[in-house]
């Protein structure tokens, strides 16, 4: 008997058979066609294109892969290919390939049909059906939903899933002020437009007053306030299509910002919570702050995304501080705990900060050690010798080619000189010019041949080459210290998995607890290059 798994799916949009009906058919069809169902998986109320959130679908793939050796699954039994997936053919085939790699290359569908994905004709037909049928259904449905939302937005209706903070939705999909949140929004715009409060200061004030965030949390983040203060909906305008987030109709799945000319904007669609003048004052302050904090290529942080706080486990983020002493401006780059930076004392962490210049030397030494390990050094020397051998072989072939061309030219020049004595007067100058060109070409070939000979004569032996490589690698740490920041950042990202930075509280009894950097652990990635040895997976760096 053929061992198989059964997969059932029913979404809210589909009008087809229920999961119970699909299961009834699968059990009967398996019994009649010599199929043994070893497991069943069912996703209820899950869209066919949403492969990420179909948990049972993912479990089915994992189950088949896990049984690939001990008890291979040969087929998937499902009512229709669109029960398996409504994604496009490329995404669908990626899952079919995972199944095929585990030995599951067949699909049995209603009424009694086999599809074998080891056969090219079945793959071609399945792909065409997927694009023309299963995936097209999703695209048509998504396009219809989008058209409906656009039509609603043009009539001033709020078509989002959740109203913005400060508003409620009426039965006819209009926005109306929230009884308590509306006053909070007005307060935020007034304070920030006046320039009397920073975003973090506003966060602390809201928390002190017990105001919950839009997600119902007691802590506020500056980013949350920034999104509120940047939303034109609070001026009374309904704005739709500011971002492209569609997964089906639009290309790609990553949300992107749309240009203002692509927005659907309905002025005065609902009561405003701030004036247009106040909103513009807030945007002007945002633009001013952005101008002050524009990243400088010369001050790029080297360890962004790699450094983590050893106390709370959150990322360490780069912060630039500027100072002036005796008329000279200085730039200081620090890494600080992201959680503390966002929430301060409320975060449960401490003011963990360390100058970048105190960490980078240890990281550079660790990277140099990767190259300096005996295994890596031997691999690099072997590769240098291999390249040298290739160059010598190429040089020998080129020298032979040049010598042949030189001999041919010598013969041409000799014959040309002999014929020049007997040529007619009207052809004498033309023949003379051709002879001159051959001599110039010969001189160039001779110079290239001499240079190739000198290069081969000057080649060092393997021992001298290995010694030169060792000397270069021995001074690699010094070389890295002088490398450009952009190159160092790329190198660190390639070789380092993460850096955990540890801190000790300076005075546990103090109200505002400060800390000092005491060391950390550098964890290396598996090397991408075959010429590098991973060495120890982690290495302790001291303060």
mmCIF file with all atom_site columns, C-alpha atoms in Angstrom, residues 68 96 153 206 208 243 246 285 288 318-319 355 369 407 441 460-462 469 476 520:
data_model
loop_
_atom_site.group_PDB
_atom_site.id
_atom_site.type_symbol
_atom_site.label_atom_id
_atom_site.label_alt_id
_atom_site.label_comp_id
_atom_site.label_asym_id
_atom_site.label_entity_id
_atom_site.label_seq_id
_atom_site.pdbx_PDB_ins_code
_atom_site.Cartn_x
_atom_site.Cartn_y
_atom_site.Cartn_z
_atom_site.occupancy
_atom_site.B_iso_or_equiv
_atom_site.pdbx_formal_charge
_atom_site.auth_seq_id
_atom_site.auth_comp_id
_atom_site.auth_asym_id
_atom_site.auth_atom_id
_atom_site.pdbx_PDB_model_num
ATOM 1  C CA . UNK A 1 68  ? 11.772  10.501 5.200   1.00 0.00 ? 68  UNK A CA 1
ATOM 2  C CA . UNK A 1 96  ? 6.093   20.600 -3.245  1.00 0.00 ? 96  UNK A CA 1
ATOM 3  C CA . UNK A 1 153 ? -12.482 55.644 1.433   1.00 0.00 ? 153 UNK A CA 1
ATOM 4  C CA . UNK A 1 206 ? 1.406   59.718 29.959  1.00 0.00 ? 206 UNK A CA 1
ATOM 5  C CA . UNK A 1 208 ? 2.543   58.993 35.217  1.00 0.00 ? 208 UNK A CA 1
ATOM 6  C CA . UNK A 1 243 ? 1.252   52.431 2.604   1.00 0.00 ? 243 UNK A CA 1
ATOM 7  C CA . UNK A 1 246 ? -1.102  43.962 0.078   1.00 0.00 ? 246 UNK A CA 1
ATOM 8  C CA . UNK A 1 285 ? 9.783   69.996 14.350  1.00 0.00 ? 285 UNK A CA 1
ATOM 9  C CA . UNK A 1 288 ? 14.275  69.834 12.142  1.00 0.00 ? 288 UNK A CA 1
ATOM 10 C CA . UNK A 1 318 ? 24.365  53.281 18.654  1.00 0.00 ? 318 UNK A CA 1
ATOM 11 C CA . UNK A 1 319 ? 24.135  56.820 19.977  1.00 0.00 ? 319 UNK A CA 1
ATOM 12 C CA . UNK A 1 355 ? 32.038  53.733 24.119  1.00 0.00 ? 355 UNK A CA 1
ATOM 13 C CA . UNK A 1 369 ? 42.599  35.304 15.420  1.00 0.00 ? 369 UNK A CA 1
ATOM 14 C CA . UNK A 1 407 ? 58.456  33.855 -35.064 1.00 0.00 ? 407 UNK A CA 1
ATOM 15 C CA . UNK A 1 441 ? 54.203  44.977 -33.559 1.00 0.00 ? 441 UNK A CA 1
ATOM 16 C CA . UNK A 1 460 ? 59.577  32.848 -5.133  1.00 0.00 ? 460 UNK A CA 1
ATOM 17 C CA . UNK A 1 461 ? 59.477  29.289 -3.951  1.00 0.00 ? 461 UNK A CA 1
ATOM 18 C CA . UNK A 1 462 ? 56.586  27.916 -1.892  1.00 0.00 ? 462 UNK A CA 1
ATOM 19 C CA . UNK A 1 469 ? 51.607  35.096 4.033   1.00 0.00 ? 469 UNK A CA 1
ATOM 20 C CA . UNK A 1 476 ? 46.416  41.667 10.316  1.00 0.00 ? 476 UNK A CA 1
ATOM 21 C CA . UNK A 1 520 ? 31.608  40.435 27.128  1.00 0.00 ? 520 UNK A CA 1
#
